[in-house]
Tab-separated table of C-alpha atoms in Angstrom:
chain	number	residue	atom	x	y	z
J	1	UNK	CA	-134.181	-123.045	65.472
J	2	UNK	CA	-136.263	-120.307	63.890
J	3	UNK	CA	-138.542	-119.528	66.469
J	4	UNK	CA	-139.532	-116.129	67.037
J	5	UNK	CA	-136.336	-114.403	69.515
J	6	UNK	CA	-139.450	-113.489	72.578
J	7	UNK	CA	-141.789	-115.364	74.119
J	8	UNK	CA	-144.448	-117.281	72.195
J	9	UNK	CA	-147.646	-114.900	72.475
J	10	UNK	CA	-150.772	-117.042	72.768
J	11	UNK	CA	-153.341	-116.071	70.573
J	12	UNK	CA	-155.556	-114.372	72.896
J	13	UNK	CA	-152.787	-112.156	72.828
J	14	UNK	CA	-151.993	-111.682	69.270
J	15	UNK	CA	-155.983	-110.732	69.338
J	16	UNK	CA	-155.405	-108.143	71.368
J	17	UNK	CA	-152.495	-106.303	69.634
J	18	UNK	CA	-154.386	-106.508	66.440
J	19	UNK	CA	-157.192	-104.882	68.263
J	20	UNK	CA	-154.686	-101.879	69.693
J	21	UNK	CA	-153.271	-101.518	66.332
J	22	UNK	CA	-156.751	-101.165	64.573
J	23	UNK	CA	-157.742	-98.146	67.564
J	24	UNK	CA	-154.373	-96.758	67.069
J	25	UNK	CA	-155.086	-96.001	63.483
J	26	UNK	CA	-158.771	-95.120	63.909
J	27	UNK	CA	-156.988	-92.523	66.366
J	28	UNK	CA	-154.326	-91.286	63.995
J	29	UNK	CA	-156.877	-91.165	61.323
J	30	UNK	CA	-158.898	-88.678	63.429
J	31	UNK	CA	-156.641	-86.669	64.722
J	32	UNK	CA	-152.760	-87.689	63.160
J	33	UNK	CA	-150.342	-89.023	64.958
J	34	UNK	CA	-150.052	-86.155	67.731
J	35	UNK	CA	-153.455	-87.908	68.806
J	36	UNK	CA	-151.679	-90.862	69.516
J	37	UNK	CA	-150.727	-91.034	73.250
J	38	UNK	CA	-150.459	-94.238	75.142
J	39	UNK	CA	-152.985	-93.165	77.832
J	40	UNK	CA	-156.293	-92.264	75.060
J	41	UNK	CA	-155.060	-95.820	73.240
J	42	UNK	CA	-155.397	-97.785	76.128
J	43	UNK	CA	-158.798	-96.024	77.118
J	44	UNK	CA	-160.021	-96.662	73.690
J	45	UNK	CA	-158.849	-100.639	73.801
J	46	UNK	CA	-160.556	-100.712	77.270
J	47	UNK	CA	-156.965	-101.940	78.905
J	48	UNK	CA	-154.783	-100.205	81.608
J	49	UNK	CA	-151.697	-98.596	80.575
J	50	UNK	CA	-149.355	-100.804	82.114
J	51	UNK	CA	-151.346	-103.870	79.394
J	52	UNK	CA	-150.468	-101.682	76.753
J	53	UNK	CA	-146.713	-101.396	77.589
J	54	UNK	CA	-146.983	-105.254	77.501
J	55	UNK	CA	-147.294	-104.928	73.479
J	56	UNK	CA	-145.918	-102.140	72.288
J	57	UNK	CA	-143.034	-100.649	74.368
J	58	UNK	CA	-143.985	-96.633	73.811
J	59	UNK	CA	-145.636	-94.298	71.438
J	60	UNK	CA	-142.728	-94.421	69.317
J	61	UNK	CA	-142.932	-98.443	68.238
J	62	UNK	CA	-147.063	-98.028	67.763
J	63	UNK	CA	-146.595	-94.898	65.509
J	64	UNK	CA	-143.743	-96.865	63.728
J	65	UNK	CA	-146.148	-100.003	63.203
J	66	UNK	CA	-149.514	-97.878	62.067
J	67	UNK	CA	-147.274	-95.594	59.824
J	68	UNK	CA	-146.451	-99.267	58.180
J	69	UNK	CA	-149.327	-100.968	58.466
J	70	UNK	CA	-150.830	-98.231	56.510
J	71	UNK	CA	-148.458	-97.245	54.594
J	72	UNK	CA	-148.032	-100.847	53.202
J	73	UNK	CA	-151.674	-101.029	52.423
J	74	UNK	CA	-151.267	-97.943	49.995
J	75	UNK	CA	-148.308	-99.538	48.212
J	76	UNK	CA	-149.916	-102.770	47.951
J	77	UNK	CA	-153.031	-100.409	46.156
J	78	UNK	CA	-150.947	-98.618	43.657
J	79	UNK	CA	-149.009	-101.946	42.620
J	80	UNK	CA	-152.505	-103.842	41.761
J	81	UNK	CA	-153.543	-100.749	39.557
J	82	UNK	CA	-149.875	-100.784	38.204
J	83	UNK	CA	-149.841	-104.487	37.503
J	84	UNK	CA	-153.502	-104.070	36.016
J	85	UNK	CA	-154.024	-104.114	31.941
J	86	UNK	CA	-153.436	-101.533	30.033
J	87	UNK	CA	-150.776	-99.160	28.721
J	88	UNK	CA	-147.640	-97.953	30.619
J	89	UNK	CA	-149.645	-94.409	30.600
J	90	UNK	CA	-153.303	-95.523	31.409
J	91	UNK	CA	-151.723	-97.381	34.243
J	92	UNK	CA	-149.754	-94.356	35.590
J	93	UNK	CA	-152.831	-92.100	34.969
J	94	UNK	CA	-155.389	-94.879	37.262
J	95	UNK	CA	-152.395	-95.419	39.806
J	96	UNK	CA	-152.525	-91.758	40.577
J	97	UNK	CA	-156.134	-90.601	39.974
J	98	UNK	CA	-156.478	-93.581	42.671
J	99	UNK	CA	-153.651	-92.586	45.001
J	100	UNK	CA	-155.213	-89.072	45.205
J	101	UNK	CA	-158.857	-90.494	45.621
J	102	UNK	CA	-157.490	-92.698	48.708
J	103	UNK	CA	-156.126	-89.840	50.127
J	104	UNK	CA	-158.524	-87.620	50.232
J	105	UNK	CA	-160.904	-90.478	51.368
J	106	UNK	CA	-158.665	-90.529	54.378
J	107	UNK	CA	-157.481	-87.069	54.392
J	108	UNK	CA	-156.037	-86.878	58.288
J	109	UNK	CA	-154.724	-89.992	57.756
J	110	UNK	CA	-153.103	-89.678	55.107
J	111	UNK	CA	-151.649	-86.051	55.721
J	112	UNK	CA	-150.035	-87.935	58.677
J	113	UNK	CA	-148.683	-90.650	56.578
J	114	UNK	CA	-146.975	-87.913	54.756
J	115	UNK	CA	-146.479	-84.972	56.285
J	116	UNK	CA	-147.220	-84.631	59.625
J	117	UNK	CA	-144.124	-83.696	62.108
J	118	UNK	CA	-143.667	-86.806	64.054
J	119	UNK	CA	-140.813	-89.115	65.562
J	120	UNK	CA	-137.274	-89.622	63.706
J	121	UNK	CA	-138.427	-93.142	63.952
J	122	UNK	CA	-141.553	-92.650	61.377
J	123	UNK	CA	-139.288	-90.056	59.241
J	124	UNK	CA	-137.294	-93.684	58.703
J	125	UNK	CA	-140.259	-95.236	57.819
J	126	UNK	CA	-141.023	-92.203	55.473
J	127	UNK	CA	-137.700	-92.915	53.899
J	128	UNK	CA	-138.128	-96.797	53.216
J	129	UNK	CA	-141.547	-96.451	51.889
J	130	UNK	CA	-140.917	-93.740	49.382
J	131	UNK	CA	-138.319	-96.283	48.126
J	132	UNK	CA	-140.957	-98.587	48.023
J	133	UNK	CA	-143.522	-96.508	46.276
J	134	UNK	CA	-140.597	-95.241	44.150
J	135	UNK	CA	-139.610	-99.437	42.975
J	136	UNK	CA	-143.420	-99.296	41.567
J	137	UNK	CA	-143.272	-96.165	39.613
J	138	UNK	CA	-139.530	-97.836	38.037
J	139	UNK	CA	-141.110	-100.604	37.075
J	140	UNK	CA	-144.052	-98.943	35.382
J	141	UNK	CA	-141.304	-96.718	33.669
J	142	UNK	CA	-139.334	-99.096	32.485
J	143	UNK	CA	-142.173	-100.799	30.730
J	144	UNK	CA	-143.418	-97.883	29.289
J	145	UNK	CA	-139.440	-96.674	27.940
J	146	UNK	CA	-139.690	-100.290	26.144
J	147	UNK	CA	-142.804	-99.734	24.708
J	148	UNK	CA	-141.483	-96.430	23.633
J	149	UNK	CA	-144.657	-94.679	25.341
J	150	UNK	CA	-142.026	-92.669	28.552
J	151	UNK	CA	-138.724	-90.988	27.312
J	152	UNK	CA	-136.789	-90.819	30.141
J	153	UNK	CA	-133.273	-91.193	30.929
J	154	UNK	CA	-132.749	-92.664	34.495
J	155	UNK	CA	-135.892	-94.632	35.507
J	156	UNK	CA	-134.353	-94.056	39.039
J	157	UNK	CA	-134.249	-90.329	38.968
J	158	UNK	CA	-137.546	-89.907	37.605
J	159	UNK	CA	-139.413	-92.353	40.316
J	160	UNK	CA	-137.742	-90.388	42.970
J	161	UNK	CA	-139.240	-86.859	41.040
J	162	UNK	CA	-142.751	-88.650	40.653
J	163	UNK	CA	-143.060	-89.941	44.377
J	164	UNK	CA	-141.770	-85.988	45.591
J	165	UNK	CA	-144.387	-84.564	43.159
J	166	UNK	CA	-147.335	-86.735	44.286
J	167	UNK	CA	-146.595	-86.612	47.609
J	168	UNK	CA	-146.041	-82.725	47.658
J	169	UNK	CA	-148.820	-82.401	45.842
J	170	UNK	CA	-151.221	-83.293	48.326
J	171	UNK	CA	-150.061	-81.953	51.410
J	172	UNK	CA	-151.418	-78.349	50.608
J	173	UNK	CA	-155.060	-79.842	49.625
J	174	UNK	CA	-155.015	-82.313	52.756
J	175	UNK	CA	-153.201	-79.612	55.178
J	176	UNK	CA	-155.289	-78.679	58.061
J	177	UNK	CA	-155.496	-75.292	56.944
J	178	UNK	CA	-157.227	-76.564	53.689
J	179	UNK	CA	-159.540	-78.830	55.065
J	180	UNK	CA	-160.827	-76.057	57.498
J	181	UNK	CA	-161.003	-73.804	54.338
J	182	UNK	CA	-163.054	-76.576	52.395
J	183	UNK	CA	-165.300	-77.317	55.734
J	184	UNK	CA	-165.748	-73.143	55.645
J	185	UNK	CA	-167.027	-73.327	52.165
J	186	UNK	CA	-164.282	-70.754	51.388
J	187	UNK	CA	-162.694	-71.981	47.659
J	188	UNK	CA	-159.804	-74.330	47.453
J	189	UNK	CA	-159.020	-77.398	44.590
J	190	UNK	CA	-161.637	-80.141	44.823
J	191	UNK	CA	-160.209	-83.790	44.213
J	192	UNK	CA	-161.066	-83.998	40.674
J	193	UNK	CA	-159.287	-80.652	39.856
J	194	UNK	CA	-156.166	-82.116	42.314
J	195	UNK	CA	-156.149	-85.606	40.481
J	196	UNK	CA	-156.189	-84.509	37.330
J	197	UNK	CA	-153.241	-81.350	37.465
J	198	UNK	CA	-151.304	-84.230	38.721
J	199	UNK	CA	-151.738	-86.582	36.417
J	200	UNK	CA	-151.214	-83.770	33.365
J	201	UNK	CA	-147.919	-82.894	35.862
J	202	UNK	CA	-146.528	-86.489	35.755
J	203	UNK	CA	-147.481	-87.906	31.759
J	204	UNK	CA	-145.553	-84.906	30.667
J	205	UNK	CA	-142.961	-85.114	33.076
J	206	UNK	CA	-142.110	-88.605	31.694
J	207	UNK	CA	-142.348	-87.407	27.840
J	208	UNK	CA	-145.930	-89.383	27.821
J	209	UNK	CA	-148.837	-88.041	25.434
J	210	UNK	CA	-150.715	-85.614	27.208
J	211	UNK	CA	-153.962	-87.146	28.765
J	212	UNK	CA	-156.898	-86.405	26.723
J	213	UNK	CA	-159.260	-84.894	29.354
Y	1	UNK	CA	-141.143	-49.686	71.433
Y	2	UNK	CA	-139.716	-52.701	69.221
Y	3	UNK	CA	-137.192	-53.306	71.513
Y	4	UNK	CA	-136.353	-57.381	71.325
Y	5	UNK	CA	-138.997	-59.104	73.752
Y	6	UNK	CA	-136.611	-60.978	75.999
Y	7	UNK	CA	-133.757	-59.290	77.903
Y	8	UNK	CA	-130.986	-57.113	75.481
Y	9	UNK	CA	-128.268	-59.091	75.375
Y	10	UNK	CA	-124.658	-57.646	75.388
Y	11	UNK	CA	-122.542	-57.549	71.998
Y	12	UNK	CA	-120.525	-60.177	73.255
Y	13	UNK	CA	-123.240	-62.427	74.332
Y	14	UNK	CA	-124.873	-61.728	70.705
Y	15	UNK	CA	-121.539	-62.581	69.071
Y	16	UNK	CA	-120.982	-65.818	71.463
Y	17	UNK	CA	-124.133	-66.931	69.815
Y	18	UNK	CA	-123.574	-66.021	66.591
Y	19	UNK	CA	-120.237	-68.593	67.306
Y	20	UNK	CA	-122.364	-71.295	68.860
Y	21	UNK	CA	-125.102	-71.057	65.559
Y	22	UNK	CA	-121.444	-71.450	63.364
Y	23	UNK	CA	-120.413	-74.386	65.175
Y	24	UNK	CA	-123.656	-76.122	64.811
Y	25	UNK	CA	-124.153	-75.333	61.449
Y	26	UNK	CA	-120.664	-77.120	60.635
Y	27	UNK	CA	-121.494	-80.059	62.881
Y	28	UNK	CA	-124.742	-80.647	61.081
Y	29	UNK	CA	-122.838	-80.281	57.335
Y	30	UNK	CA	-120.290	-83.043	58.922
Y	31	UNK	CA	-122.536	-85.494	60.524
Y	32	UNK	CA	-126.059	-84.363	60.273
Y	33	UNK	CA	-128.645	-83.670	63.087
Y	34	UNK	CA	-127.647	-86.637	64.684
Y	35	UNK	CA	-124.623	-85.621	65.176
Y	36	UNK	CA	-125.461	-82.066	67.340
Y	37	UNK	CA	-125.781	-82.557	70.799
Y	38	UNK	CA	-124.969	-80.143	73.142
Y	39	UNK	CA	-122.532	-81.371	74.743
Y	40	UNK	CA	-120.232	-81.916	71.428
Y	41	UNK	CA	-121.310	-78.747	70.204
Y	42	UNK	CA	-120.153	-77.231	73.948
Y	43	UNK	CA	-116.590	-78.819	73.280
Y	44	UNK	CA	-116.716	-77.461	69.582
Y	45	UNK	CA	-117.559	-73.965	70.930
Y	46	UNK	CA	-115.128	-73.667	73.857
Y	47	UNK	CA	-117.551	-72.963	76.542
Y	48	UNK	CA	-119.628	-75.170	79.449
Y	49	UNK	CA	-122.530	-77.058	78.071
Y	50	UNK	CA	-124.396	-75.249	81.191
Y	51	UNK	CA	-123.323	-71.860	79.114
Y	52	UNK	CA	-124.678	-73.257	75.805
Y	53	UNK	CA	-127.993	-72.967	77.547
Y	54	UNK	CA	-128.257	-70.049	78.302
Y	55	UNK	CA	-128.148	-69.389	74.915
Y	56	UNK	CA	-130.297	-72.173	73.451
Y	57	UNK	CA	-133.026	-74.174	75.652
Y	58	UNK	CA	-132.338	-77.514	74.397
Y	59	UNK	CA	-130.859	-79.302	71.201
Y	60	UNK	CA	-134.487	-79.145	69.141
Y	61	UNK	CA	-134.083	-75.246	69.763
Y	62	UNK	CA	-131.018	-75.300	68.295
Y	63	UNK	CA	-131.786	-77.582	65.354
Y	64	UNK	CA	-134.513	-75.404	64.214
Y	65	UNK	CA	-132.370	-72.234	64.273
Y	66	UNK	CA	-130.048	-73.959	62.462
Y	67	UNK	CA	-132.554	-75.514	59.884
Y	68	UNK	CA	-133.968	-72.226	59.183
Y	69	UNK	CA	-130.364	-70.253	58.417
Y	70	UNK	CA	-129.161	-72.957	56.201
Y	71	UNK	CA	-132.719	-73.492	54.222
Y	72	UNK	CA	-133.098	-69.607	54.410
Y	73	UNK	CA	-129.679	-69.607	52.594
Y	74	UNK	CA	-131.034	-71.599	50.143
Y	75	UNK	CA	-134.184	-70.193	49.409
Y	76	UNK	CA	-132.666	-67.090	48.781
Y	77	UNK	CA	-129.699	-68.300	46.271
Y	78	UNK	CA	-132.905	-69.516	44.348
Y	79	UNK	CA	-134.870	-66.000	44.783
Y	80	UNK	CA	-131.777	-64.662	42.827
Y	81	UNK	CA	-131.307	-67.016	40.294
Y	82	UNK	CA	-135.325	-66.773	39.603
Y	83	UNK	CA	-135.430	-63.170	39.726
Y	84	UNK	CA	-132.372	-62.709	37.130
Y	85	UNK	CA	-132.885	-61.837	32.620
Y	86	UNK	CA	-133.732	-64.352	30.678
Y	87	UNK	CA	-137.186	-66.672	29.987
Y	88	UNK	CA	-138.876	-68.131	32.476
Y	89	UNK	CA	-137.715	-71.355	30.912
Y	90	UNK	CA	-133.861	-70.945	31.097
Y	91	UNK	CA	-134.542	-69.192	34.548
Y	92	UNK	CA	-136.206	-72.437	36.041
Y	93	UNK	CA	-133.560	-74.410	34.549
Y	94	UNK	CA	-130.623	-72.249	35.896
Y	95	UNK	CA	-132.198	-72.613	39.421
Y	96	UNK	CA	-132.494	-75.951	39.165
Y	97	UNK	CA	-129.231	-76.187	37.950
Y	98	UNK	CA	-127.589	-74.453	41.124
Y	99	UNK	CA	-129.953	-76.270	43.496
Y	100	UNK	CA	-129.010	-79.347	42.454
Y	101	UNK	CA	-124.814	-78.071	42.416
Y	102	UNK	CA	-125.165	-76.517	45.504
Y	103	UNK	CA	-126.670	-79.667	47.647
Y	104	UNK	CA	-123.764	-81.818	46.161
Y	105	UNK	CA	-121.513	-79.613	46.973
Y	106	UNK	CA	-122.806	-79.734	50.756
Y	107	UNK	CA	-124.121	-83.392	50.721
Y	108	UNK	CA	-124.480	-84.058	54.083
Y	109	UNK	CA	-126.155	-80.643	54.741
Y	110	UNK	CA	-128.462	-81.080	52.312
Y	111	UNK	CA	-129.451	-84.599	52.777
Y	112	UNK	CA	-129.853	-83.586	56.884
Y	113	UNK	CA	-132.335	-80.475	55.387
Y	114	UNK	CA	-134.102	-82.414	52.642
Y	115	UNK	CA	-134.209	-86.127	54.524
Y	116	UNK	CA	-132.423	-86.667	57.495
Y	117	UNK	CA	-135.074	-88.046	60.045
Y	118	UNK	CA	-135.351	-85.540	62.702
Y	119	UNK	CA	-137.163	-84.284	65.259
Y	120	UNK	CA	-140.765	-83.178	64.637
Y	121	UNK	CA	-140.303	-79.656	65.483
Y	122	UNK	CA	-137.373	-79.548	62.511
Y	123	UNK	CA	-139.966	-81.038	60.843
Y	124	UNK	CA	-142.371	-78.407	61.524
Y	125	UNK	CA	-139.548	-75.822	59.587
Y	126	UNK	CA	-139.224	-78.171	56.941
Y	127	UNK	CA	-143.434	-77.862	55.930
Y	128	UNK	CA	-142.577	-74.427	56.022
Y	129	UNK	CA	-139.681	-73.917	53.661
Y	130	UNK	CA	-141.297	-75.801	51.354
Y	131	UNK	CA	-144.206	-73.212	51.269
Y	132	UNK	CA	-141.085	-70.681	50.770
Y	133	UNK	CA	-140.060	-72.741	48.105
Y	134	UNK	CA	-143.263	-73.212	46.604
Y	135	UNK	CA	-143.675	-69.448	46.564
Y	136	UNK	CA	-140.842	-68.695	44.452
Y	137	UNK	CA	-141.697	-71.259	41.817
Y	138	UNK	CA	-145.149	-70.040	41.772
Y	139	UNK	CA	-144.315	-66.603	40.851
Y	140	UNK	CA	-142.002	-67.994	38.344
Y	141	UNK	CA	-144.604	-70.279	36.717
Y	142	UNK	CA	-147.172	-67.208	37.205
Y	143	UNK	CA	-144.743	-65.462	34.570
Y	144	UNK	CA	-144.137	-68.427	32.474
Y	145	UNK	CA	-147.999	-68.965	31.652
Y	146	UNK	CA	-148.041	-64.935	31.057
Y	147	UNK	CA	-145.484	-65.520	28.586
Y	148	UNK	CA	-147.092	-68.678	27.040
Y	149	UNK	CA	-143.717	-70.612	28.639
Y	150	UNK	CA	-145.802	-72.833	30.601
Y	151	UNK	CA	-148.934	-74.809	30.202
Y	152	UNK	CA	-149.784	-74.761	33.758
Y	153	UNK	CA	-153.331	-75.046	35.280
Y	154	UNK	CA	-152.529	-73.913	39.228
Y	155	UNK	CA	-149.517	-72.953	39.457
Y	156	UNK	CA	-149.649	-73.105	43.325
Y	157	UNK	CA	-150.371	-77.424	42.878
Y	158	UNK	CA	-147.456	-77.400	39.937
Y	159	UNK	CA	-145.102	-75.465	42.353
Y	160	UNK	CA	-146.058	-78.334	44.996
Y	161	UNK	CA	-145.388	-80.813	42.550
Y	162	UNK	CA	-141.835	-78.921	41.367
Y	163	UNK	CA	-140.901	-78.431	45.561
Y	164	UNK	CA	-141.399	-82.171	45.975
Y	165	UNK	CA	-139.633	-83.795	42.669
Y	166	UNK	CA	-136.946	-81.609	43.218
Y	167	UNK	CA	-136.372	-83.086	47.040
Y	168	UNK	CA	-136.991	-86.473	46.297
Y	169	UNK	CA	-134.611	-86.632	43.261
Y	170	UNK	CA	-132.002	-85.308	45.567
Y	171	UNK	CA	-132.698	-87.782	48.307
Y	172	UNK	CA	-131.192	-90.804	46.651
Y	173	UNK	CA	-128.048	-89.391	45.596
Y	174	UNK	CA	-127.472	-87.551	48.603
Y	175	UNK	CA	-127.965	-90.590	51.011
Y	176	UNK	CA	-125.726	-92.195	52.717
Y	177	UNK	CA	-125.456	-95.389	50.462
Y	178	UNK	CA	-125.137	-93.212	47.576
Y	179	UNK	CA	-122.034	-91.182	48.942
Y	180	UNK	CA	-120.710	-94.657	50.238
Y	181	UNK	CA	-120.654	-96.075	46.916
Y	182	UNK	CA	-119.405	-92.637	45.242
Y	183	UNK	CA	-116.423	-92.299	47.299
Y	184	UNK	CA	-115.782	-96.301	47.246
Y	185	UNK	CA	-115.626	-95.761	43.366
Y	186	UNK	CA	-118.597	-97.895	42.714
Y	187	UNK	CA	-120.954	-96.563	39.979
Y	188	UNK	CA	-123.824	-93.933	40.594
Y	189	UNK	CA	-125.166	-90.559	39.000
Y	190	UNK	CA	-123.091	-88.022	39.156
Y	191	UNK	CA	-124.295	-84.273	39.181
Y	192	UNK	CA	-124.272	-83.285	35.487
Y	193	UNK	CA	-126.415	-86.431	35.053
Y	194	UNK	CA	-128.612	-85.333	38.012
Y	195	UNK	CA	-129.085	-82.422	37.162
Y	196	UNK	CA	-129.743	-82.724	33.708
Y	197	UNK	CA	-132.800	-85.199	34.473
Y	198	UNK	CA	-134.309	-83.098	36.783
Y	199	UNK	CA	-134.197	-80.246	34.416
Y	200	UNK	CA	-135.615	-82.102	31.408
Y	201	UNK	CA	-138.532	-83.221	33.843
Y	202	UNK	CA	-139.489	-80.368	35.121
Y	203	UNK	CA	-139.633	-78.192	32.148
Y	204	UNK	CA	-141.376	-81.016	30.367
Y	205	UNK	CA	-143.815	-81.321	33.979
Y	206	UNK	CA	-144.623	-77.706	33.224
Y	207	UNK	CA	-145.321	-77.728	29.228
Y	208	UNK	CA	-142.042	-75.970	28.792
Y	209	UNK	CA	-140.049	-76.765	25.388
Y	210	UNK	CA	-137.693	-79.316	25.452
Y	211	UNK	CA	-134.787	-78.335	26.606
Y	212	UNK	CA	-131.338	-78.380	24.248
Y	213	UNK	CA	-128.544	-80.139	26.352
């Protein structure tokens, strides 16, 4: 028997937690994952508290399904432009110029997805998904050692350097203090200026040609 | 007046806590955050758990405390090895170098400062050691470019970039699988090997020579 270990959920239901899920990221979009309180959610869903309980059993199991949900939905992103045409390097320079674009689309969101203090729960999720953005960047490495286009040693190693570096990268431009800067007028690094340091950062990190920009 | 803000506290309270901060530092290096609560730690110490709070509020009070010793630790080996003779090349390689020797030789320390999911207000100090972190590397960088070292366009986005490979690198090697595995004989990176990748990234990252291993 492989049914699913709780109760069957009719679909009226499955509806509904679709529909919490979709407010609880519009609300962690706005305002990160501190925003996210079981009370606002169920006033934004139009339920009572206790209905929401009947999904998700506290704040801690929501945040844990957004911070996948969205995080998945970047990975799945970066592999198309991996797994596009193109050279090993071309590739790596779209994935990124992308990733930072997406972010900064999203900026609250995505300075929640990585680096906003939240639950040990999401910091697990934070774990597993840098090992899942880190699988894409060894399989782009690898190709591009064979085709004798990367020089480097471990293809581990340098996925884990590439996922810190990209992920550091932008939480200074998406911090709140730089957004409030930007909103101010008052100067910090635009996208293009962000997307491309990085991208200069990572080909020559990997013994790539440097981009011609 | 700049008399402490709270009540003075007697040499022997100051010297009790100095104990408790001692004990919790070498719970954390055995078993991580997870593995400080207060009532362990109360054992470790000696003393009533109700006296261990009269020192520290709760377990998240404690965590940060003890966060912000170790990582201050840290940040200052680094400040040393940065601030030494020599390029800024062989000086960004040497603090790499003991970085990366220092964390294996505390791996369960390190991986608890760099990784270990914890609570968000540990979380909180970790954003802000990484601005420490990213300080240091920007004044080295700043003095690399000077010296035609570096081919760096903001240093302050490179020094992001630097803060987070250098984590994430360590994050693998440092996790529990990969100290499993090490100590069960089966094959993973050892330090030199570590090390040595990181280096060769991160000088190349920066537009540094190559460097001769």
């Amino acid at each position: 028997m492989s049914q699913p270990p709780v109760v069957l959920r009719p679909e009226r239901d499955q509806a509904l937690r679709q529909r919490i899920l979709a407010c609880a990221l519009a609300r962690v979009g706005a305002g990160g994952f501190a925003a996210l309180t079981m009370q606002a959610l169920a006033e934004d869903v139009g339920i009572a508290t206790g209905s929401l309980y009947r999904h998700f059993r506290g704040k801690g199991e929501l945040a844990v399904e957004v911070f996948a949900s969205a995080s998945q939905r970047e990975v799945a992103a970066l592999a198309e432009v991996f797994g596009a045409t193109g050279s090993p390097s071309v590739r790596l320079a779209a994935g990124l110029r992308q990733f930072a674009a997406r972010a900064w689309g999203s900026r609250r969101l995505a300075f929640a997805l990585i680096a906003e203090p939240v639950d040990p729960q999401v910091d697990e999720q934070r774990l597993l998904y840098r090992e899942a953005y880190a699988e894409l960047f060894v399989e782009l490495l690898e190709e591009g050692v064979a085709a004798g286009e990367f020089r480097v040693a471990h293809t581990g190693l340098a996925a884990a350097c590439l996922v810190g570096a990209i992920a550091e990268a932008l939480v200074g431009p998406l911090s709140p203090p730089a957004r409030a800067a930007r909103e101010a007028g008052r100067l910090t690094q635009g996208l293009d200026e962000v997307s491309q340091d990085l991208i200069t950062f990572c080909l020559r990190a990997v013994g790539a040609e440097e981009p011609q920009s």
